[in-house]
Amino acid sequence: MPCQTNSELNELILQAKRETEGGRVADYIPALAKANPADFSVAIIHPDGLCISAGDIDKKFTLQSISKVLTLALALCDNGEKYVFSKVGYEPTGDPFNSIIKLETNNPSKPLNPMINAGALAVTHLIKGDSVPDRIEHILKFVRKLAGNDKITYSKQVAESELATSNLNRALCYFMKQHGVINEEVEELMDLYTKQCAIEMDCLDLARIGVVFSLDGKDPQSGEQLLPAEVARLCKTFMVTCGMYNASGEFAIRVGIPAKSGVSGAIMGSVPNQFGIGIYGPALNDIGNSSTGIRLLEILSEKYSLSMF
Ligand code: GLU
């Protein structure tokens, strides 16, 4: 079913743009600095396959932190809950996503949750396979299945750009290696993690993954269970408690849906049993969330009573 351009959604984007102050594209990963801050696109996919969209939906972007939800789901499928949560905790943190402070002050040293960088690196460490190419292929296969798009791959350019500049993430890995959270070569893990973050798609793919989570892991077309309902439930809970960086509390109050954002300016939302939403707007607010994206979700939540709470 082709995605229909929706004029009401377009109006709401214009309103969200008017009501937000510009924002800035992420530049700590040099390749992301090339994004156009004026870009904006959104797609919404319902369980029956109905798709509405607005903006330039052909624009591709990298998942960045949104990939953390997907590798968490895969690691849970591969290793089971008990083993995954022996390596990473369940608790939100009020610190920035790349902070090292809690690794040092918590005893035993274990990342607080899988949505911050330390926790995501510990989860990526659990992805099975004999080599980095094997493991990224394993992740891609899973992502393609959730998105229903077998063309999805990663951007070599964005992955290389992050790998060349990712010293904070290296520091997190070395710290965790010292404390026994991970035991592989840091460069190998960094190589896999930066490729995972550079997985590229458009907002239709993202909305489709969002609707799979909305439907507790079911394929909206075939009804096939693509991932166990319990894994979808765990991922959505982390999206609510930790998905929107250290603005997750405010987002839960103002929007009230499971969502995850990335520094590329993408946001994936999963309104339980209703629809999946994919947003791309690279102009970020101070916390690192797409500023127009957040405002649009606030407007949609209010207008259509989307909050779970
Ligand atoms: N690849 C990014 C990093 O690790 C992801 C961060 C994000 O999107 O929050 O810094």
PDB file of C-alpha atoms and ligand atoms in Angstrom:
ATOM      1  CA  MET A   1       0.000   0.000   0.000  1.00  0.00           C
ATOM      2  CA  PRO A   2       1.638   3.329  -1.033  1.00  0.00           C
ATOM      3  CA  CYS A   3       2.070   6.005   1.605  1.00  0.00           C
ATOM      4  CA  GLN A   4      -0.378   8.927   1.230  1.00  0.00           C
ATOM      5  CA  THR A   5       0.809  12.497   1.648  1.00  0.00           C
ATOM      6  CA  ASN A   6      -1.388  14.009   4.322  1.00  0.00           C
ATOM      7  CA  SER A   7      -2.189  17.731   4.314  1.00  0.00           C
ATOM      8  CA  GLU A   8      -3.216  17.854   7.981  1.00  0.00           C
ATOM      9  CA  LEU A   9       0.107  16.319   9.002  1.00  0.00           C
ATOM     10  CA  ASN A  10       1.817  18.885   6.807  1.00  0.00           C
ATOM     11  CA  GLU A  11      -0.016  21.705   8.631  1.00  0.00           C
ATOM     12  CA  LEU A  12       1.025  20.241  11.982  1.00  0.00           C
ATOM     13  CA  ILE A  13       4.671  20.188  10.851  1.00  0.00           C
ATOM     14  CA  LEU A  14       4.431  23.868   9.913  1.00  0.00           C
ATOM     15  CA  GLN A  15       2.921  24.619  13.321  1.00  0.00           C
ATOM     16  CA  ALA A  16       5.658  22.598  15.086  1.00  0.00           C
ATOM     17  CA  LYS A  17       8.331  24.461  13.082  1.00  0.00           C
ATOM     18  CA  ARG A  18       6.822  27.820  14.015  1.00  0.00           C
ATOM     19  CA  GLU A  19       6.698  26.874  17.669  1.00  0.00           C
ATOM     20  CA  THR A  20      10.300  25.691  17.981  1.00  0.00           C
ATOM     21  CA  GLU A  21      13.520  27.580  17.872  1.00  0.00           C
ATOM     22  CA  GLY A  22      15.825  26.441  15.096  1.00  0.00           C
ATOM     23  CA  GLY A  23      18.126  23.946  16.792  1.00  0.00           C
ATOM     24  CA  ARG A  24      21.517  22.722  15.557  1.00  0.00           C
ATOM     25  CA  VAL A  25      22.648  19.612  13.708  1.00  0.00           C
ATOM     26  CA  ALA A  26      25.002  17.280  15.624  1.00  0.00           C
ATOM     27  CA  ASP A  27      28.602  17.936  14.647  1.00  0.00           C
ATOM     28  CA  TYR A  28      30.658  15.792  17.035  1.00  0.00           C
ATOM     29  CA  ILE A  29      30.417  13.090  14.357  1.00  0.00           C
ATOM     30  CA  PRO A  30      31.764  15.076  11.370  1.00  0.00           C
ATOM     31  CA  ALA A  31      29.577  13.303   8.764  1.00  0.00           C
ATOM     32  CA  LEU A  32      26.407  14.306  10.641  1.00  0.00           C
ATOM     33  CA  ALA A  33      27.340  17.990  10.419  1.00  0.00           C
ATOM     34  CA  LYS A  34      26.513  17.841   6.689  1.00  0.00           C
ATOM     35  CA  ALA A  35      22.774  17.428   7.393  1.00  0.00           C
ATOM     36  CA  ASN A  36      20.420  20.210   6.331  1.00  0.00           C
ATOM     37  CA  PRO A  37      18.759  21.626   9.486  1.00  0.00           C
ATOM     38  CA  ALA A  38      15.670  22.587   7.446  1.00  0.00           C
ATOM     39  CA  ASP A  39      14.903  18.966   6.486  1.00  0.00           C
ATOM     40  CA  PHE A  40      11.851  17.394   8.050  1.00  0.00           C
ATOM     41  CA  SER A  41       9.820  14.303   7.291  1.00  0.00           C
ATOM     42  CA  VAL A  42       7.360  12.086   9.092  1.00  0.00           C
ATOM     43  CA  ALA A  43       5.524   8.845   8.369  1.00  0.00           C
ATOM     44  CA  ILE A  44       2.832   7.089  10.363  1.00  0.00           C
ATOM     45  CA  ILE A  45       1.976   3.426   9.742  1.00  0.00           C
ATOM     46  CA  HIS A  46      -1.152   1.825  11.170  1.00  0.00           C
ATOM     47  CA  PRO A  47      -1.557  -1.890  11.942  1.00  0.00           C
ATOM     48  CA  ASP A  48      -3.671  -2.409   8.801  1.00  0.00           C
ATOM     49  CA  GLY A  49      -0.820  -1.015   6.676  1.00  0.00           C
ATOM     50  CA  LEU A  50      -2.401   2.418   6.139  1.00  0.00           C
ATOM     51  CA  CYS A  51       0.474   4.881   5.826  1.00  0.00           C
ATOM     52  CA  ILE A  52       0.348   8.674   5.896  1.00  0.00           C
ATOM     53  CA  SER A  53       3.305  10.989   5.551  1.00  0.00           C
ATOM     54  CA  ALA A  54       4.463  14.557   5.137  1.00  0.00           C
ATOM     55  CA  GLY A  55       7.730  16.175   4.121  1.00  0.00           C
ATOM     56  CA  ASP A  56      10.549  14.711   2.065  1.00  0.00           C
ATOM     57  CA  ILE A  57      10.078  11.062   2.959  1.00  0.00           C
ATOM     58  CA  ASP A  58      12.798   9.903   0.566  1.00  0.00           C
ATOM     59  CA  LYS A  59      15.473  11.495   2.748  1.00  0.00           C
ATOM     60  CA  LYS A  60      17.671   8.884   4.386  1.00  0.00           C
ATOM     61  CA  PHE A  61      19.309   9.216   7.759  1.00  0.00           C
ATOM     62  CA  THR A  62      21.320   7.042  10.112  1.00  0.00           C
ATOM     63  CA  LEU A  63      19.714   5.481  13.172  1.00  0.00           C
ATOM     64  CA  GLN A  64      22.397   6.449  15.698  1.00  0.00           C
ATOM     65  CA  SER A  65      20.938   5.818  19.171  1.00  0.00           C
ATOM     66  CA  ILE A  66      17.707   4.328  17.808  1.00  0.00           C
ATOM     67  CA  SER A  67      19.829   1.311  16.871  1.00  0.00           C
ATOM     68  CA  LYS A  68      20.239   0.694  20.617  1.00  0.00           C
ATOM     69  CA  VAL A  69      16.620  -0.505  20.857  1.00  0.00           C
ATOM     70  CA  LEU A  70      17.151  -2.903  17.963  1.00  0.00           C
ATOM     71  CA  THR A  71      20.410  -4.401  19.228  1.00  0.00           C
ATOM     72  CA  LEU A  72      18.831  -4.746  22.674  1.00  0.00           C
ATOM     73  CA  ALA A  73      15.963  -6.698  21.111  1.00  0.00           C
ATOM     74  CA  LEU A  74      18.383  -8.901  19.155  1.00  0.00           C
ATOM     75  CA  ALA A  75      20.681  -9.470  22.154  1.00  0.00           C
ATOM     76  CA  LEU A  76      17.637 -10.488  24.227  1.00  0.00           C
ATOM     77  CA  CYS A  77      16.512 -12.923  21.510  1.00  0.00           C
ATOM     78  CA  ASP A  78      20.046 -14.371  21.278  1.00  0.00           C
ATOM     79  CA  ASN A  79      21.068 -14.478  24.935  1.00  0.00           C
ATOM     80  CA  GLY A  80      17.936 -14.288  27.073  1.00  0.00           C
ATOM     81  CA  GLU A  81      16.978 -11.656  29.631  1.00  0.00           C
ATOM     82  CA  LYS A  82      18.999 -13.025  32.541  1.00  0.00           C
ATOM     83  CA  TYR A  83      22.334 -12.901  30.762  1.00  0.00           C
ATOM     84  CA  VAL A  84      21.747  -9.497  29.115  1.00  0.00           C
ATOM     85  CA  PHE A  85      20.828  -7.901  32.434  1.00  0.00           C
ATOM     86  CA  SER A  86      23.860  -9.361  34.129  1.00  0.00           C
ATOM     87  CA  LYS A  87      25.796  -6.922  31.919  1.00  0.00           C
ATOM     88  CA  VAL A  88      23.523  -3.875  31.936  1.00  0.00           C
ATOM     89  CA  GLY A  89      20.979  -2.437  34.361  1.00  0.00           C
ATOM     90  CA  TYR A  90      17.334  -1.321  34.218  1.00  0.00           C
ATOM     91  CA  GLU A  91      17.553   2.167  35.672  1.00  0.00           C
ATOM     92  CA  PRO A  92      17.317   5.588  34.027  1.00  0.00           C
ATOM     93  CA  THR A  93      20.085   8.121  34.505  1.00  0.00           C
ATOM     94  CA  GLY A  94      19.839  11.891  34.558  1.00  0.00           C
ATOM     95  CA  ASP A  95      23.246  12.126  32.863  1.00  0.00           C
ATOM     96  CA  PRO A  96      24.035  12.787  29.188  1.00  0.00           C
ATOM     97  CA  PHE A  97      24.065   9.722  26.910  1.00  0.00           C
ATOM     98  CA  ASN A  98      27.861   9.545  26.668  1.00  0.00           C
ATOM     99  CA  SER A  99      28.666  10.177  30.336  1.00  0.00           C
ATOM    100  CA  ILE A 100      31.201   7.973  32.141  1.00  0.00           C
ATOM    101  CA  ILE A 101      30.498   9.179  35.671  1.00  0.00           C
ATOM    102  CA  LYS A 102      28.116   6.428  36.838  1.00  0.00           C
ATOM    103  CA  LEU A 103      30.477   3.711  35.615  1.00  0.00           C
ATOM    104  CA  GLU A 104      32.968   5.026  38.108  1.00  0.00           C
ATOM    105  CA  THR A 105      30.683   5.766  41.042  1.00  0.00           C
ATOM    106  CA  ASN A 106      28.496   2.627  40.855  1.00  0.00           C
ATOM    107  CA  ASN A 107      29.824  -0.488  42.494  1.00  0.00           C
ATOM    108  CA  PRO A 108      29.944  -2.990  40.861  1.00  0.00           C
ATOM    109  CA  SER A 109      30.670  -0.997  37.726  1.00  0.00           C
ATOM    110  CA  LYS A 110      27.830  -1.841  35.327  1.00  0.00           C
ATOM    111  CA  PRO A 111      26.140   0.553  32.886  1.00  0.00           C
ATOM    112  CA  LEU A 112      22.799   1.728  34.241  1.00  0.00           C
ATOM    113  CA  ASN A 113      20.664   0.974  31.172  1.00  0.00           C
ATOM    114  CA  PRO A 114      20.940  -0.103  27.513  1.00  0.00           C
ATOM    115  CA  MET A 115      19.928   3.286  26.062  1.00  0.00           C
ATOM    116  CA  ILE A 116      23.029   5.209  27.200  1.00  0.00           C
ATOM    117  CA  ASN A 117      26.242   4.670  25.270  1.00  0.00           C
ATOM    118  CA  ALA A 118      27.983   2.557  27.932  1.00  0.00           C
ATOM    119  CA  GLY A 119      24.953   0.251  28.169  1.00  0.00           C
ATOM    120  CA  ALA A 120      24.538   0.048  24.409  1.00  0.00           C
ATOM    121  CA  LEU A 121      28.206  -0.866  23.965  1.00  0.00           C
ATOM    122  CA  ALA A 122      27.798  -3.620  26.576  1.00  0.00           C
ATOM    123  CA  VAL A 123      24.740  -4.899  24.668  1.00  0.00           C
ATOM    124  CA  THR A 124      26.442  -4.754  21.246  1.00  0.00           C
ATOM    125  CA  HIS A 125      29.247  -6.791  22.821  1.00  0.00           C
ATOM    126  CA  LEU A 126      26.656  -9.607  23.192  1.00  0.00           C
ATOM    127  CA  ILE A 127      25.701  -9.696  19.497  1.00  0.00           C
ATOM    128  CA  LYS A 128      26.608 -13.124  18.186  1.00  0.00           C
ATOM    129  CA  GLY A 129      28.858 -13.920  15.227  1.00  0.00           C
ATOM    130  CA  ASP A 130      32.446 -14.894  14.426  1.00  0.00           C
ATOM    131  CA  SER A 131      33.632 -11.542  13.094  1.00  0.00           C
ATOM    132  CA  VAL A 132      32.504  -7.917  12.783  1.00  0.00           C
ATOM    133  CA  PRO A 133      31.169  -8.491   9.212  1.00  0.00           C
ATOM    134  CA  ASP A 134      29.241 -11.521  10.496  1.00  0.00           C
ATOM    135  CA  ARG A 135      27.807  -9.641  13.444  1.00  0.00           C
ATOM    136  CA  ILE A 136      26.762  -6.524  11.502  1.00  0.00           C
ATOM    137  CA  GLU A 137      25.096  -8.821   8.954  1.00  0.00           C
ATOM    138  CA  HIS A 138      23.237 -10.515  11.828  1.00  0.00           C
ATOM    139  CA  ILE A 139      22.020  -7.075  13.025  1.00  0.00           C
ATOM    140  CA  LEU A 140      21.107  -5.967   9.488  1.00  0.00           C
ATOM    141  CA  LYS A 141      19.125  -9.130   8.849  1.00  0.00           C
ATOM    142  CA  PHE A 142      17.090  -8.468  11.984  1.00  0.00           C
ATOM    143  CA  VAL A 143      16.540  -4.782  11.135  1.00  0.00           C
ATOM    144  CA  ARG A 144      15.507  -5.652   7.551  1.00  0.00           C
ATOM    145  CA  LYS A 145      12.977  -8.132   8.902  1.00  0.00           C
ATOM    146  CA  LEU A 146      11.444  -5.571  11.289  1.00  0.00           C
ATOM    147  CA  ALA A 147      11.364  -2.874   8.607  1.00  0.00           C
ATOM    148  CA  GLY A 148      10.118  -5.232   5.889  1.00  0.00           C
ATOM    149  CA  ASN A 149      12.840  -3.842   3.636  1.00  0.00           C
ATOM    150  CA  ASP A 150      15.717  -6.069   2.560  1.00  0.00           C
ATOM    151  CA  LYS A 151      17.655  -3.181   1.027  1.00  0.00           C
ATOM    152  CA  ILE A 152      18.582  -1.614   4.349  1.00  0.00           C
ATOM    153  CA  THR A 153      22.324  -1.321   4.973  1.00  0.00           C
ATOM    154  CA  TYR A 154      24.707   0.986   6.821  1.00  0.00           C
ATOM    155  CA  SER A 155      26.426   4.154   5.643  1.00  0.00           C
ATOM    156  CA  LYS A 156      30.138   3.420   5.335  1.00  0.00           C
ATOM    157  CA  GLN A 157      30.894   7.107   5.346  1.00  0.00           C
ATOM    158  CA  VAL A 158      29.049   7.846   8.622  1.00  0.00           C
ATOM    159  CA  ALA A 159      30.468   4.717  10.292  1.00  0.00           C
ATOM    160  CA  GLU A 160      34.028   5.670   9.333  1.00  0.00           C
ATOM    161  CA  SER A 161      33.500   9.254  10.424  1.00  0.00           C
ATOM    162  CA  GLU A 162      32.336   8.155  13.875  1.00  0.00           C
ATOM    163  CA  LEU A 163      35.034   5.490  14.228  1.00  0.00           C
ATOM    164  CA  ALA A 164      37.712   8.095  13.543  1.00  0.00           C
ATOM    165  CA  THR A 165      36.443  10.481  16.228  1.00  0.00           C
ATOM    166  CA  SER A 166      34.832   8.279  18.876  1.00  0.00           C
ATOM    167  CA  ASN A 167      37.294   8.635  21.728  1.00  0.00           C
ATOM    168  CA  LEU A 168      34.686   9.067  24.454  1.00  0.00           C
ATOM    169  CA  ASN A 169      33.057   5.777  23.469  1.00  0.00           C
ATOM    170  CA  ARG A 170      36.502   4.135  23.418  1.00  0.00           C
ATOM    171  CA  ALA A 171      37.032   5.428  26.951  1.00  0.00           C
ATOM    172  CA  LEU A 172      33.730   3.826  28.049  1.00  0.00           C
ATOM    173  CA  CYS A 173      34.807   0.518  26.485  1.00  0.00           C
ATOM    174  CA  TYR A 174      38.231   0.526  28.141  1.00  0.00           C
ATOM    175  CA  PHE A 175      36.623   1.311  31.483  1.00  0.00           C
ATOM    176  CA  MET A 176      34.148  -1.549  31.079  1.00  0.00           C
ATOM    177  CA  LYS A 177      36.881  -3.919  29.918  1.00  0.00           C
ATOM    178  CA  GLN A 178      38.909  -3.155  33.020  1.00  0.00           C
ATOM    179  CA  HIS A 179      35.849  -4.005  35.156  1.00  0.00           C
ATOM    180  CA  GLY A 180      34.972  -7.213  33.292  1.00  0.00           C
ATOM    181  CA  VAL A 181      31.714  -5.992  31.706  1.00  0.00           C
ATOM    182  CA  ILE A 182      33.139  -6.667  28.245  1.00  0.00           C
ATOM    183  CA  ASN A 183      36.006  -8.899  27.220  1.00  0.00           C
ATOM    184  CA  GLU A 184      36.544  -8.336  23.504  1.00  0.00           C
ATOM    185  CA  GLU A 185      39.014  -6.067  21.733  1.00  0.00           C
ATOM    186  CA  VAL A 186      37.862  -2.469  22.083  1.00  0.00           C
ATOM    187  CA  GLU A 187      38.572  -1.621  18.435  1.00  0.00           C
ATOM    188  CA  GLU A 188      36.504  -4.569  17.287  1.00  0.00           C
ATOM    189  CA  LEU A 189      33.538  -3.517  19.425  1.00  0.00           C
ATOM    190  CA  MET A 190      33.887   0.103  18.277  1.00  0.00           C
ATOM    191  CA  ASP A 191      33.923  -1.052  14.658  1.00  0.00           C
ATOM    192  CA  LEU A 192      30.673  -2.992  15.145  1.00  0.00           C
ATOM    193  CA  TYR A 193      28.991  -0.275  17.234  1.00  0.00           C
ATOM    194  CA  THR A 194      29.751   2.527  14.768  1.00  0.00           C
ATOM    195  CA  LYS A 195      28.392   0.415  11.890  1.00  0.00           C
ATOM    196  CA  GLN A 196      25.233  -0.341  13.879  1.00  0.00           C
ATOM    197  CA  CYS A 197      24.743   3.381  14.590  1.00  0.00           C
ATOM    198  CA  ALA A 198      25.245   4.132  10.876  1.00  0.00           C
ATOM    199  CA  ILE A 199      22.390   1.862   9.698  1.00  0.00           C
ATOM    200  CA  GLU A 200      20.542   3.994   7.190  1.00  0.00           C
ATOM    201  CA  MET A 201      16.832   4.197   6.369  1.00  0.00           C
ATOM    202  CA  ASP A 202      13.982   6.611   5.701  1.00  0.00           C
ATOM    203  CA  CYS A 203      11.054   7.503   7.954  1.00  0.00           C
ATOM    204  CA  LEU A 204       8.785   4.900   6.316  1.00  0.00           C
ATOM    205  CA  ASP A 205      11.182   2.139   7.396  1.00  0.00           C
ATOM    206  CA  LEU A 206      11.373   3.668  10.840  1.00  0.00           C
ATOM    207  CA  ALA A 207       7.586   3.937  11.199  1.00  0.00           C
ATOM    208  CA  ARG A 208       7.243   0.335  10.124  1.00  0.00           C
ATOM    209  CA  ILE A 209       9.685  -0.804  12.845  1.00  0.00           C
ATOM    210  CA  GLY A 210       7.723   1.405  15.250  1.00  0.00           C
ATOM    211  CA  VAL A 211       4.453  -0.343  14.411  1.00  0.00           C
ATOM    212  CA  VAL A 212       6.025  -3.780  14.957  1.00  0.00           C
ATOM    213  CA  PHE A 213       6.812  -2.686  18.526  1.00  0.00           C
ATOM    214  CA  SER A 214       3.294  -1.195  18.850  1.00  0.00           C
ATOM    215  CA  LEU A 215       1.905  -4.612  17.969  1.00  0.00           C
ATOM    216  CA  ASP A 216       4.023  -6.431  20.568  1.00  0.00           C
ATOM    217  CA  GLY A 217       6.418  -7.763  17.939  1.00  0.00           C
ATOM    218  CA  LYS A 218       3.940  -8.730  15.195  1.00  0.00           C
ATOM    219  CA  ASP A 219       4.361  -8.040  11.492  1.00  0.00           C
ATOM    220  CA  PRO A 220       1.510  -5.651  10.564  1.00  0.00           C
ATOM    221  CA  GLN A 221       0.958  -7.353   7.191  1.00  0.00           C
ATOM    222  CA  SER A 222       1.336 -11.062   7.876  1.00  0.00           C
ATOM    223  CA  GLY A 223       0.702 -11.139  11.637  1.00  0.00           C
ATOM    224  CA  GLU A 224       3.901 -13.189  12.018  1.00  0.00           C
ATOM    225  CA  GLN A 225       5.582 -12.781  15.406  1.00  0.00           C
ATOM    226  CA  LEU A 226       8.893 -11.142  14.356  1.00  0.00           C
ATOM    227  CA  LEU A 227      10.182 -10.932  17.908  1.00  0.00           C
ATOM    228  CA  PRO A 228       8.805 -12.284  21.181  1.00  0.00           C
ATOM    229  CA  ALA A 229       6.131 -10.084  22.785  1.00  0.00           C
ATOM    230  CA  GLU A 230       8.145 -10.043  26.016  1.00  0.00           C
ATOM    231  CA  VAL A 231      11.182  -8.627  24.177  1.00  0.00           C
ATOM    232  CA  ALA A 232       8.984  -5.930  22.584  1.00  0.00           C
ATOM    233  CA  ARG A 233       7.572  -5.108  26.023  1.00  0.00           C
ATOM    234  CA  LEU A 234      11.037  -4.744  27.567  1.00  0.00           C
ATOM    235  CA  CYS A 235      12.225  -2.512  24.711  1.00  0.00           C
ATOM    236  CA  LYS A 236       9.142  -0.274  24.909  1.00  0.00           C
ATOM    237  CA  THR A 237       9.578   0.108  28.649  1.00  0.00           C
ATOM    238  CA  PHE A 238      13.164   1.296  28.138  1.00  0.00           C
ATOM    239  CA  MET A 239      11.923   3.657  25.436  1.00  0.00           C
ATOM    240  CA  VAL A 240       9.556   5.217  27.977  1.00  0.00           C
ATOM    241  CA  THR A 241      12.032   5.429  30.854  1.00  0.00           C
ATOM    242  CA  CYS A 242      15.257   6.224  28.958  1.00  0.00           C
ATOM    243  CA  GLY A 243      14.477   6.706  25.246  1.00  0.00           C
ATOM    244  CA  MET A 244      14.659  10.478  24.956  1.00  0.00           C
ATOM    245  CA  TYR A 245      18.012  11.124  26.646  1.00  0.00           C
ATOM    246  CA  ASN A 246      17.833  13.078  29.874  1.00  0.00           C
ATOM    247  CA  ALA A 247      14.510  14.570  28.811  1.00  0.00           C
ATOM    248  CA  SER A 248      12.717  11.212  29.044  1.00  0.00           C
ATOM    249  CA  GLY A 249      10.706  12.273  32.106  1.00  0.00           C
ATOM    250  CA  GLU A 250       9.442  15.446  30.487  1.00  0.00           C
ATOM    251  CA  PHE A 251       8.666  13.560  27.275  1.00  0.00           C
ATOM    252  CA  ALA A 252       6.674  10.949  29.239  1.00  0.00           C
ATOM    253  CA  ILE A 253       4.638  13.754  30.776  1.00  0.00           C
ATOM    254  CA  ARG A 254       4.094  15.810  27.617  1.00  0.00           C
ATOM    255  CA  VAL A 255       3.791  13.019  25.018  1.00  0.00           C
ATOM    256  CA  GLY A 256       3.477   9.740  26.918  1.00  0.00           C
ATOM    257  CA  ILE A 257       4.410   7.180  24.265  1.00  0.00           C
ATOM    258  CA  PRO A 258       7.378   4.797  23.924  1.00  0.00           C
ATOM    259  CA  ALA A 259       9.912   6.577  21.710  1.00  0.00           C
ATOM    260  CA  LYS A 260      13.625   6.613  20.972  1.00  0.00           C
ATOM    261  CA  SER A 261      15.654   9.377  19.410  1.00  0.00           C
ATOM    262  CA  GLY A 262      19.110   9.583  17.859  1.00  0.00           C
ATOM    263  CA  VAL A 263      21.583  12.413  17.312  1.00  0.00           C
ATOM    264  CA  SER A 264      20.930  12.231  13.566  1.00  0.00           C
ATOM    265  CA  GLY A 265      17.576  13.869  14.412  1.00  0.00           C
ATOM    266  CA  ALA A 266      15.479  10.738  13.971  1.00  0.00           C
ATOM    267  CA  ILE A 267      12.764   9.632  16.386  1.00  0.00           C
ATOM    268  CA  MET A 268      10.933   6.301  16.367  1.00  0.00           C
ATOM    269  CA  GLY A 269       7.623   6.212  18.223  1.00  0.00           C
ATOM    270  CA  SER A 270       5.363   3.236  18.989  1.00  0.00           C
ATOM    271  CA  VAL A 271       1.866   4.115  20.115  1.00  0.00           C
ATOM    272  CA  PRO A 272       0.691   0.853  21.689  1.00  0.00           C
ATOM    273  CA  ASN A 273      -1.782  -0.974  19.418  1.00  0.00           C
ATOM    274  CA  GLN A 274      -2.328   2.185  17.342  1.00  0.00           C
ATOM    275  CA  PHE A 275       0.573   3.083  15.046  1.00  0.00           C
ATOM    276  CA  GLY A 276       4.286   3.443  14.512  1.00  0.00           C
ATOM    277  CA  ILE A 277       5.801   6.806  13.724  1.00  0.00           C
ATOM    278  CA  GLY A 278       9.101   7.682  12.066  1.00  0.00           C
ATOM    279  CA  ILE A 279      10.404  11.240  12.182  1.00  0.00           C
ATOM    280  CA  TYR A 280      13.486  12.868  10.720  1.00  0.00           C
ATOM    281  CA  GLY A 281      14.433  16.433  11.605  1.00  0.00           C
ATOM    282  CA  PRO A 282      18.160  16.950  12.149  1.00  0.00           C
ATOM    283  CA  ALA A 283      17.950  20.309  13.950  1.00  0.00           C
ATOM    284  CA  LEU A 284      18.415  19.281  17.590  1.00  0.00           C
ATOM    285  CA  ASN A 285      17.548  20.982  20.860  1.00  0.00           C
ATOM    286  CA  ASP A 286      20.091  21.326  23.691  1.00  0.00           C
ATOM    287  CA  ILE A 287      19.390  17.819  24.987  1.00  0.00           C
ATOM    288  CA  GLY A 288      19.992  16.232  21.544  1.00  0.00           C
ATOM    289  CA  ASN A 289      16.399  15.508  20.448  1.00  0.00           C
ATOM    290  CA  SER A 290      14.944  16.791  17.144  1.00  0.00           C
ATOM    291  CA  SER A 291      13.363  20.058  18.250  1.00  0.00           C
ATOM    292  CA  THR A 292      10.574  20.107  15.639  1.00  0.00           C
ATOM    293  CA  GLY A 293      10.145  16.345  16.106  1.00  0.00           C
ATOM    294  CA  ILE A 294       9.485  16.718  19.826  1.00  0.00           C
ATOM    295  CA  ARG A 295       7.043  19.574  19.285  1.00  0.00           C
ATOM    296  CA  LEU A 296       5.204  17.627  16.577  1.00  0.00           C
ATOM    297  CA  LEU A 297       4.818  14.657  18.918  1.00  0.00           C
ATOM    298  CA  GLU A 298       3.497  16.935  21.680  1.00  0.00           C
ATOM    299  CA  ILE A 299       0.924  18.375  19.268  1.00  0.00           C
ATOM    300  CA  LEU A 300      -0.114  14.918  17.997  1.00  0.00           C
ATOM    301  CA  SER A 301      -0.341  13.514  21.515  1.00  0.00           C
ATOM    302  CA  GLU A 302      -2.561  16.334  22.699  1.00  0.00           C
ATOM    303  CA  LYS A 303      -4.745  16.381  19.608  1.00  0.00           C
ATOM    304  CA  TYR A 304      -5.317  12.618  19.454  1.00  0.00           C
ATOM    305  CA  SER A 305      -5.004  11.741  23.188  1.00  0.00           C
ATOM    306  CA  LEU A 306      -2.063   9.423  22.555  1.00  0.00           C
ATOM    307  CA  SER A 307      -0.590   9.396  26.046  1.00  0.00           C
ATOM    308  CA  MET A 308      -0.532   6.000  27.741  1.00  0.00           C
ATOM    309  CA  PHE A 309      -0.812   7.635  31.139  1.00  0.00           C
TER     310      PHE A 309
HETATM  311  N1  GLU B   1      26.693   6.977  17.492  1.00  0.00           N
HETATM  312  C1  GLU B   1      26.339   7.943  18.492  1.00  0.00           C
HETATM  313  C2  GLU B   1      27.309   7.915  19.659  1.00  0.00           C
HETATM  314  O1  GLU B   1      27.600   6.873  20.151  1.00  0.00           O
HETATM  315  C3  GLU B   1      24.948   7.702  18.947  1.00  0.00           C
HETATM  316  C4  GLU B   1      24.514   8.712  19.952  1.00  0.00           C
HETATM  317  C5  GLU B   1      23.066   9.063  19.892  1.00  0.00           C
HETATM  318  O2  GLU B   1      22.419   9.035  18.858  1.00  0.00           O
HETATM  319  O3  GLU B   1      22.587   9.403  20.974  1.00  0.00           O
HETATM  320  O4  GLU B   1      27.780   8.917  20.100  1.00  0.00           O
END
